[in-house]
Amino acid sequence: MSLEKKFVPELVDAVFAGDQELMLDTVGGASVSNLVSESEARQLHDAGFELVCRRIYPATTDTQTSMTRLYSIIQFRREQVLWAEICGNSYVSLQNGKNIAWMVIVPPSHRLMDEQDNVFQAHCRDGLNILSIKPVKLTHIWAGIFQVHEAGHLYDIAIGAEGATRSLDEYVEGEVRAYRTEDALVSVITQGKFSTVIDDIIITNAFDDPTDILMVVRSDHQKWEQISLRLGTLITHEFPASVSEMAMRYGYYVTAIAFRIAERQASNDGDLMVKQKKAIVTIMRAEPSAARIIESL
């Protein structure tokens, strides 16, 4: 059964249960089939980043806070982030230039492949601001979207907005900033259609709380297929290139809907932040690897 050809209800269960083995069994392939070489991964992420940049400029001159932050992160990624590679326990630069942060592809045989739960992980290690990326297959447009989200975390680490040690509240607030930036990017890519369709989904299904969409994901596969395909085709008609991409797409759709519910209900900016932080915690508690992060803070 091919991931590229068919929506698989069992895979939805596996994704939201965090069951990696079931994910692989469902699509009938070994984990290596989801991987590319380190050089291919770097090319993929550079191409994906340039693709979303072409969609942004000169698409908008919006001065909203979310767009201002998006522009800052794009500039940061262009001017302040270079590629490095992992050699044992060290990082070796692959590019010359002045920078304050690095992106590295985790070699498939490296221990970080097991230690790092997610495809992307931004962190400060040994005084270096690092975005570690597992070399999984991704479509170009989504590689760019995910990278902007994670570059937001890397940007916050570099400017001191995210520290090496964080409280749960600080961690969740960082996620809100990252998802708001991702939403701003997707809005530009879809020319505003994404939020319009989400509004229709919310109204049609009478969603009133993040738990409502999580319930659909878990118990109504047909409805979730309709929702995910409707949102996904606004961005690209390409099928996910890997199980990991499917999981990350799903995570974004759920969060985008939850954030829009919060926007529709919030009375002011402060109330919106509170509601979106609550949504992040609710969603993270529903996914085991994310729940472990919450429990560790």
Short mmCIF file of N, CA and C in Angstrom, two decimals, residues 13 15-18 210-211 214-215 218 254 279-291 294:
data_model
loop_
_atom_site.label_atom_id
_atom_site.label_comp_id
_atom_site.label_asym_id
_atom_site.label_seq_id
_atom_site.Cartn_x
_atom_site.Cartn_y
_atom_site.Cartn_z
N ASP A 13 -3.86 6.76 12.76
CA ASP A 13 -3.75 6.29 14.14
C ASP A 13 -2.29 6.22 14.57
N VAL A 15 0.34 7.84 13.36
CA VAL A 15 0.95 9.17 13.47
C VAL A 15 0.62 9.82 14.80
N PHE A 16 -0.66 9.78 15.18
CA PHE A 16 -1.06 10.47 16.39
C PHE A 16 -0.86 9.64 17.65
N ALA A 17 -0.48 8.38 17.48
CA ALA A 17 -0.09 7.58 18.63
C ALA A 17 1.42 7.58 18.80
N GLY A 18 2.12 8.17 17.83
CA GLY A 18 3.58 8.20 17.90
C GLY A 18 4.19 6.83 17.69
N PRO A 210 -9.99 23.00 20.62
CA PRO A 210 -8.99 22.13 19.97
C PRO A 210 -9.30 20.64 20.12
N THR A 211 -9.95 20.27 21.20
CA THR A 211 -10.28 18.85 21.38
C THR A 211 -11.26 18.36 20.32
N LEU A 214 -9.17 17.21 17.38
CA LEU A 214 -8.44 16.00 17.77
C LEU A 214 -9.38 14.79 17.78
N MET A 215 -10.60 14.99 18.19
CA MET A 215 -11.58 13.91 18.19
C MET A 215 -11.85 13.42 16.77
N ARG A 218 -8.92 11.32 15.50
CA ARG A 218 -8.83 9.99 16.11
C ARG A 218 -10.00 9.07 15.76
N VAL A 254 -3.82 20.54 12.22
CA VAL A 254 -4.53 20.53 13.51
C VAL A 254 -4.26 21.83 14.27
N ALA A 279 -4.06 25.83 23.44
CA ALA A 279 -4.24 24.92 22.30
C ALA A 279 -2.98 24.10 22.05
N ILE A 280 -1.82 24.74 22.13
CA ILE A 280 -0.55 24.03 21.93
C ILE A 280 -0.40 22.91 22.95
N VAL A 281 -0.66 23.21 24.21
CA VAL A 281 -0.52 22.20 25.27
C VAL A 281 -1.49 21.05 25.04
N THR A 282 -2.73 21.37 24.67
CA THR A 282 -3.73 20.33 24.42
C THR A 282 -3.29 19.40 23.29
N ILE A 283 -2.79 19.98 22.21
CA ILE A 283 -2.35 19.19 21.06
C ILE A 283 -1.12 18.37 21.41
N MET A 284 -0.17 18.97 22.11
CA MET A 284 1.06 18.25 22.45
C MET A 284 0.78 17.08 23.38
N ARG A 285 -0.15 17.25 24.29
CA ARG A 285 -0.47 16.16 25.22
C ARG A 285 -1.08 14.97 24.48
N ALA A 286 -1.60 15.20 23.29
CA ALA A 286 -2.23 14.12 22.52
C ALA A 286 -1.22 13.30 21.73
N GLU A 287 0.04 13.76 21.68
CA GLU A 287 1.06 13.06 20.89
C GLU A 287 2.21 12.69 21.82
N PRO A 288 2.53 11.40 21.95
CA PRO A 288 3.47 10.93 22.98
C PRO A 288 4.82 11.62 23.03
N SER A 289 5.49 11.79 21.88
CA SER A 289 6.83 12.40 21.92
C SER A 289 6.74 13.85 22.36
N ALA A 290 5.68 14.56 21.95
CA ALA A 290 5.49 15.94 22.38
C ALA A 290 5.11 15.99 23.86
N ALA A 291 4.31 15.02 24.29
CA ALA A 291 3.92 14.97 25.70
C ALA A 291 5.14 14.80 26.60
N ILE A 294 6.68 18.17 27.29
CA ILE A 294 5.94 18.91 28.30
C ILE A 294 6.28 18.40 29.70
#
